[in-house]
Amino acid sequence: AVLLRSELLLVHVADGWAARHFDRLKLAESEEMKADRAYLEDTAAKLRDAGLQVRVHLALGDPATEILKTADTGKCDLIAMTTHGHRLIGDIIYGSTIEQVRHKSAVPLLVVSAAR
Protein backbone atom coordinates (compact mmCIF):
# COMPACT_ATOMS: atom_id res chain seq x y z
CA ALA A 1 0.00 0.00 0.00
CA VAL A 2 1.17 3.46 -0.78
CA LEU A 3 -0.27 6.42 1.14
CA LEU A 4 -1.19 9.23 -1.23
CA ARG A 5 -2.08 12.29 0.84
CA SER A 6 -5.33 11.23 2.52
CA GLU A 7 -5.89 8.47 0.02
CA LEU A 8 -4.49 4.94 -0.09
CA LEU A 9 -3.15 3.59 -3.32
CA LEU A 10 -3.00 -0.21 -3.16
CA VAL A 11 -0.45 -1.60 -5.56
CA HIS A 12 0.31 -5.14 -6.55
CA VAL A 13 2.89 -6.03 -9.16
CA ALA A 14 2.12 -9.08 -11.26
CA ASP A 15 5.51 -10.43 -12.27
CA GLY A 16 4.79 -13.71 -14.00
CA TRP A 17 5.74 -14.42 -17.60
CA ALA A 18 2.47 -13.08 -19.03
CA ALA A 19 2.68 -9.91 -16.96
CA ARG A 20 6.28 -9.21 -17.95
CA HIS A 21 5.47 -9.60 -21.66
CA PHE A 22 1.86 -8.34 -21.61
CA ASP A 23 2.28 -5.10 -23.59
CA ARG A 24 5.09 -6.17 -25.89
CA LEU A 25 3.32 -9.34 -27.04
CA LYS A 26 -0.22 -7.92 -26.67
CA LEU A 27 -1.27 -10.84 -24.48
CA ALA A 28 -4.61 -11.46 -22.85
CA GLU A 29 -4.75 -10.98 -19.09
CA SER A 30 -3.66 -14.22 -17.39
CA GLU A 31 -5.65 -16.00 -14.70
CA GLU A 32 -2.99 -14.93 -12.20
CA MET A 33 -3.40 -11.28 -13.22
CA LYS A 34 -7.20 -11.57 -12.97
CA ALA A 35 -6.86 -13.06 -9.47
CA ASP A 36 -4.43 -10.29 -8.45
CA ARG A 37 -6.87 -7.63 -9.68
CA ALA A 38 -9.78 -9.28 -7.85
CA TYR A 39 -7.73 -9.42 -4.64
CA LEU A 40 -6.88 -5.72 -4.92
CA GLU A 41 -10.51 -4.77 -5.55
CA ASP A 42 -11.75 -6.94 -2.66
CA THR A 43 -9.18 -5.42 -0.28
CA ALA A 44 -10.05 -1.91 -1.46
CA ALA A 45 -13.76 -2.53 -0.89
CA LYS A 46 -13.10 -3.57 2.72
CA LEU A 47 -11.01 -0.45 3.32
CA ARG A 48 -13.67 1.77 1.71
CA ASP A 49 -16.27 0.17 4.00
CA ALA A 50 -14.05 1.31 6.89
CA GLY A 51 -14.27 4.88 5.58
CA LEU A 52 -10.97 5.19 3.71
CA GLN A 53 -10.44 6.61 0.24
CA VAL A 54 -8.73 3.90 -1.79
CA ARG A 55 -7.52 3.47 -5.36
CA VAL A 56 -5.96 0.33 -6.80
CA HIS A 57 -3.25 -0.22 -9.38
CA LEU A 58 -2.14 -3.54 -10.83
CA ALA A 59 1.33 -2.98 -12.23
CA LEU A 60 3.08 -5.44 -14.52
CA GLY A 61 6.75 -6.37 -14.56
CA ASP A 62 9.62 -6.11 -12.11
CA PRO A 63 8.19 -5.46 -8.61
CA ALA A 64 10.84 -3.02 -7.33
CA THR A 65 10.87 -1.01 -10.55
CA GLU A 66 7.09 -0.81 -10.73
CA ILE A 67 6.67 0.11 -7.05
CA LEU A 68 9.18 2.93 -7.38
CA LYS A 69 7.62 4.15 -10.63
CA THR A 70 4.12 4.11 -9.14
CA ALA A 71 5.24 5.95 -6.00
CA ASP A 72 6.91 8.60 -8.17
CA THR A 73 4.09 9.13 -10.67
CA GLY A 74 1.52 9.05 -7.87
CA LYS A 75 3.49 11.63 -5.86
CA CYS A 76 3.25 9.33 -2.83
CA ASP A 77 4.41 10.35 0.63
CA LEU A 78 5.06 6.84 2.00
CA ILE A 79 5.54 3.33 0.68
CA ALA A 80 4.34 0.54 2.99
CA MET A 81 5.34 -3.03 2.16
CA THR A 82 4.95 -6.40 3.83
CA THR A 83 7.69 -9.00 4.06
CA HIS A 84 7.15 -12.35 2.38
CA GLY A 85 10.46 -14.20 2.62
CA HIS A 86 9.36 -16.75 0.03
CA ARG A 87 12.15 -16.37 -2.54
CA LEU A 88 15.22 -17.32 -0.56
CA ILE A 89 17.56 -18.21 -3.43
CA GLY A 90 16.41 -15.29 -5.59
CA ASP A 91 16.71 -12.90 -2.65
CA ILE A 92 20.27 -14.06 -2.00
CA ILE A 93 21.31 -13.68 -5.64
CA TYR A 94 19.37 -10.57 -6.67
CA GLY A 95 18.31 -8.98 -3.38
CA SER A 96 14.76 -8.70 -2.12
CA THR A 97 12.22 -6.29 -3.53
CA ILE A 98 12.21 -4.45 -0.21
CA GLU A 99 15.99 -3.99 -0.33
CA GLN A 100 15.85 -2.66 -3.88
CA VAL A 101 13.02 -0.25 -3.02
CA ARG A 102 14.75 0.83 0.20
CA HIS A 103 17.94 1.79 -1.59
CA LYS A 104 16.27 3.65 -4.47
CA SER A 105 13.19 5.27 -2.92
CA ALA A 106 12.97 9.04 -2.52
CA VAL A 107 10.18 8.65 0.06
CA PRO A 108 10.07 6.86 3.43
CA LEU A 109 9.52 3.10 3.44
CA LEU A 110 7.50 1.31 6.13
CA VAL A 111 8.13 -2.44 6.30
CA VAL A 112 5.63 -4.61 8.17
CA SER A 113 5.82 -8.37 8.78
CA ALA A 114 3.10 -10.22 6.91
CA ALA A 115 0.50 -11.93 9.09
CA ARG A 116 1.01 -15.67 9.29
PDB file of C-alpha atoms in Angstrom:
ATOM      1  CA  ALA A   1       0.000   0.000   0.000  1.00  0.00           C
ATOM      2  CA  VAL A   2       1.166   3.463  -0.778  1.00  0.00           C
ATOM      3  CA  LEU A   3      -0.266   6.423   1.142  1.00  0.00           C
ATOM      4  CA  LEU A   4      -1.188   9.228  -1.232  1.00  0.00           C
ATOM      5  CA  ARG A   5      -2.075  12.290   0.838  1.00  0.00           C
ATOM      6  CA  SER A   6      -5.327  11.235   2.520  1.00  0.00           C
ATOM      7  CA  GLU A   7      -5.888   8.466   0.023  1.00  0.00           C
ATOM      8  CA  LEU A   8      -4.491   4.943  -0.085  1.00  0.00           C
ATOM      9  CA  LEU A   9      -3.153   3.589  -3.319  1.00  0.00           C
ATOM     10  CA  LEU A  10      -3.004  -0.208  -3.155  1.00  0.00           C
ATOM     11  CA  VAL A  11      -0.446  -1.595  -5.559  1.00  0.00           C
ATOM     12  CA  HIS A  12       0.310  -5.141  -6.550  1.00  0.00           C
ATOM     13  CA  VAL A  13       2.894  -6.032  -9.159  1.00  0.00           C
ATOM     14  CA  ALA A  14       2.122  -9.082 -11.256  1.00  0.00           C
ATOM     15  CA  ASP A  15       5.511 -10.427 -12.267  1.00  0.00           C
ATOM     16  CA  GLY A  16       4.785 -13.708 -13.998  1.00  0.00           C
ATOM     17  CA  TRP A  17       5.736 -14.421 -17.601  1.00  0.00           C
ATOM     18  CA  ALA A  18       2.468 -13.082 -19.033  1.00  0.00           C
ATOM     19  CA  ALA A  19       2.680  -9.909 -16.958  1.00  0.00           C
ATOM     20  CA  ARG A  20       6.279  -9.208 -17.946  1.00  0.00           C
ATOM     21  CA  HIS A  21       5.467  -9.601 -21.659  1.00  0.00           C
ATOM     22  CA  PHE A  22       1.865  -8.336 -21.607  1.00  0.00           C
ATOM     23  CA  ASP A  23       2.281  -5.101 -23.592  1.00  0.00           C
ATOM     24  CA  ARG A  24       5.092  -6.174 -25.886  1.00  0.00           C
ATOM     25  CA  LEU A  25       3.316  -9.342 -27.036  1.00  0.00           C
ATOM     26  CA  LYS A  26      -0.216  -7.917 -26.672  1.00  0.00           C
ATOM     27  CA  LEU A  27      -1.270 -10.839 -24.481  1.00  0.00           C
ATOM     28  CA  ALA A  28      -4.613 -11.456 -22.852  1.00  0.00           C
ATOM     29  CA  GLU A  29      -4.748 -10.980 -19.088  1.00  0.00           C
ATOM     30  CA  SER A  30      -3.657 -14.221 -17.390  1.00  0.00           C
ATOM     31  CA  GLU A  31      -5.655 -15.998 -14.704  1.00  0.00           C
ATOM     32  CA  GLU A  32      -2.985 -14.931 -12.200  1.00  0.00           C
ATOM     33  CA  MET A  33      -3.397 -11.282 -13.216  1.00  0.00           C
ATOM     34  CA  LYS A  34      -7.198 -11.571 -12.968  1.00  0.00           C
ATOM     35  CA  ALA A  35      -6.862 -13.062  -9.470  1.00  0.00           C
ATOM     36  CA  ASP A  36      -4.432 -10.294  -8.453  1.00  0.00           C
ATOM     37  CA  ARG A  37      -6.868  -7.626  -9.679  1.00  0.00           C
ATOM     38  CA  ALA A  38      -9.783  -9.284  -7.851  1.00  0.00           C
ATOM     39  CA  TYR A  39      -7.729  -9.418  -4.635  1.00  0.00           C
ATOM     40  CA  LEU A  40      -6.881  -5.717  -4.922  1.00  0.00           C
ATOM     41  CA  GLU A  41     -10.513  -4.768  -5.550  1.00  0.00           C
ATOM     42  CA  ASP A  42     -11.748  -6.935  -2.659  1.00  0.00           C
ATOM     43  CA  THR A  43      -9.183  -5.416  -0.276  1.00  0.00           C
ATOM     44  CA  ALA A  44     -10.046  -1.905  -1.460  1.00  0.00           C
ATOM     45  CA  ALA A  45     -13.763  -2.526  -0.889  1.00  0.00           C
ATOM     46  CA  LYS A  46     -13.102  -3.565   2.718  1.00  0.00           C
ATOM     47  CA  LEU A  47     -11.009  -0.447   3.324  1.00  0.00           C
ATOM     48  CA  ARG A  48     -13.673   1.765   1.710  1.00  0.00           C
ATOM     49  CA  ASP A  49     -16.273   0.173   4.002  1.00  0.00           C
ATOM     50  CA  ALA A  50     -14.054   1.311   6.890  1.00  0.00           C
ATOM     51  CA  GLY A  51     -14.274   4.880   5.576  1.00  0.00           C
ATOM     52  CA  LEU A  52     -10.971   5.194   3.711  1.00  0.00           C
ATOM     53  CA  GLN A  53     -10.442   6.611   0.239  1.00  0.00           C
ATOM     54  CA  VAL A  54      -8.733   3.897  -1.790  1.00  0.00           C
ATOM     55  CA  ARG A  55      -7.519   3.465  -5.359  1.00  0.00           C
ATOM     56  CA  VAL A  56      -5.962   0.326  -6.802  1.00  0.00           C
ATOM     57  CA  HIS A  57      -3.245  -0.222  -9.376  1.00  0.00           C
ATOM     58  CA  LEU A  58      -2.138  -3.539 -10.826  1.00  0.00           C
ATOM     59  CA  ALA A  59       1.331  -2.983 -12.226  1.00  0.00           C
ATOM     60  CA  LEU A  60       3.077  -5.440 -14.520  1.00  0.00           C
ATOM     61  CA  GLY A  61       6.751  -6.373 -14.558  1.00  0.00           C
ATOM     62  CA  ASP A  62       9.621  -6.105 -12.107  1.00  0.00           C
ATOM     63  CA  PRO A  63       8.192  -5.461  -8.606  1.00  0.00           C
ATOM     64  CA  ALA A  64      10.838  -3.023  -7.335  1.00  0.00           C
ATOM     65  CA  THR A  65      10.868  -1.010 -10.550  1.00  0.00           C
ATOM     66  CA  GLU A  66       7.087  -0.806 -10.733  1.00  0.00           C
ATOM     67  CA  ILE A  67       6.669   0.108  -7.048  1.00  0.00           C
ATOM     68  CA  LEU A  68       9.180   2.931  -7.377  1.00  0.00           C
ATOM     69  CA  LYS A  69       7.624   4.151 -10.626  1.00  0.00           C
ATOM     70  CA  THR A  70       4.117   4.107  -9.138  1.00  0.00           C
ATOM     71  CA  ALA A  71       5.244   5.954  -6.004  1.00  0.00           C
ATOM     72  CA  ASP A  72       6.913   8.602  -8.173  1.00  0.00           C
ATOM     73  CA  THR A  73       4.094   9.130 -10.666  1.00  0.00           C
ATOM     74  CA  GLY A  74       1.522   9.049  -7.870  1.00  0.00           C
ATOM     75  CA  LYS A  75       3.490  11.626  -5.855  1.00  0.00           C
ATOM     76  CA  CYS A  76       3.254   9.327  -2.832  1.00  0.00           C
ATOM     77  CA  ASP A  77       4.414  10.353   0.635  1.00  0.00           C
ATOM     78  CA  LEU A  78       5.058   6.842   2.000  1.00  0.00           C
ATOM     79  CA  ILE A  79       5.539   3.326   0.684  1.00  0.00           C
ATOM     80  CA  ALA A  80       4.344   0.537   2.989  1.00  0.00           C
ATOM     81  CA  MET A  81       5.345  -3.033   2.163  1.00  0.00           C
ATOM     82  CA  THR A  82       4.951  -6.398   3.830  1.00  0.00           C
ATOM     83  CA  THR A  83       7.686  -8.996   4.063  1.00  0.00           C
ATOM     84  CA  HIS A  84       7.148 -12.346   2.378  1.00  0.00           C
ATOM     85  CA  GLY A  85      10.456 -14.197   2.619  1.00  0.00           C
ATOM     86  CA  HIS A  86       9.356 -16.747   0.032  1.00  0.00           C
ATOM     87  CA  ARG A  87      12.146 -16.373  -2.538  1.00  0.00           C
ATOM     88  CA  LEU A  88      15.218 -17.318  -0.563  1.00  0.00           C
ATOM     89  CA  ILE A  89      17.561 -18.212  -3.427  1.00  0.00           C
ATOM     90  CA  GLY A  90      16.411 -15.294  -5.588  1.00  0.00           C
ATOM     91  CA  ASP A  91      16.713 -12.899  -2.655  1.00  0.00           C
ATOM     92  CA  ILE A  92      20.269 -14.058  -2.005  1.00  0.00           C
ATOM     93  CA  ILE A  93      21.307 -13.679  -5.642  1.00  0.00           C
ATOM     94  CA  TYR A  94      19.367 -10.568  -6.674  1.00  0.00           C
ATOM     95  CA  GLY A  95      18.309  -8.983  -3.380  1.00  0.00           C
ATOM     96  CA  SER A  96      14.758  -8.704  -2.120  1.00  0.00           C
ATOM     97  CA  THR A  97      12.217  -6.293  -3.534  1.00  0.00           C
ATOM     98  CA  ILE A  98      12.214  -4.446  -0.209  1.00  0.00           C
ATOM     99  CA  GLU A  99      15.993  -3.995  -0.334  1.00  0.00           C
ATOM    100  CA  GLN A 100      15.846  -2.663  -3.878  1.00  0.00           C
ATOM    101  CA  VAL A 101      13.024  -0.246  -3.023  1.00  0.00           C
ATOM    102  CA  ARG A 102      14.747   0.829   0.198  1.00  0.00           C
ATOM    103  CA  HIS A 103      17.936   1.789  -1.593  1.00  0.00           C
ATOM    104  CA  LYS A 104      16.266   3.651  -4.466  1.00  0.00           C
ATOM    105  CA  SER A 105      13.187   5.273  -2.916  1.00  0.00           C
ATOM    106  CA  ALA A 106      12.969   9.035  -2.518  1.00  0.00           C
ATOM    107  CA  VAL A 107      10.181   8.653   0.063  1.00  0.00           C
ATOM    108  CA  PRO A 108      10.070   6.865   3.433  1.00  0.00           C
ATOM    109  CA  LEU A 109       9.520   3.102   3.439  1.00  0.00           C
ATOM    110  CA  LEU A 110       7.500   1.313   6.135  1.00  0.00           C
ATOM    111  CA  VAL A 111       8.126  -2.444   6.304  1.00  0.00           C
ATOM    112  CA  VAL A 112       5.631  -4.615   8.173  1.00  0.00           C
ATOM    113  CA  SER A 113       5.816  -8.373   8.780  1.00  0.00           C
ATOM    114  CA  ALA A 114       3.097 -10.219   6.908  1.00  0.00           C
ATOM    115  CA  ALA A 115       0.497 -11.927   9.092  1.00  0.00           C
ATOM    116  CA  ARG A 116       1.012 -15.674   9.285  1.00  0.00           C
TER     117      ARG A 116
END
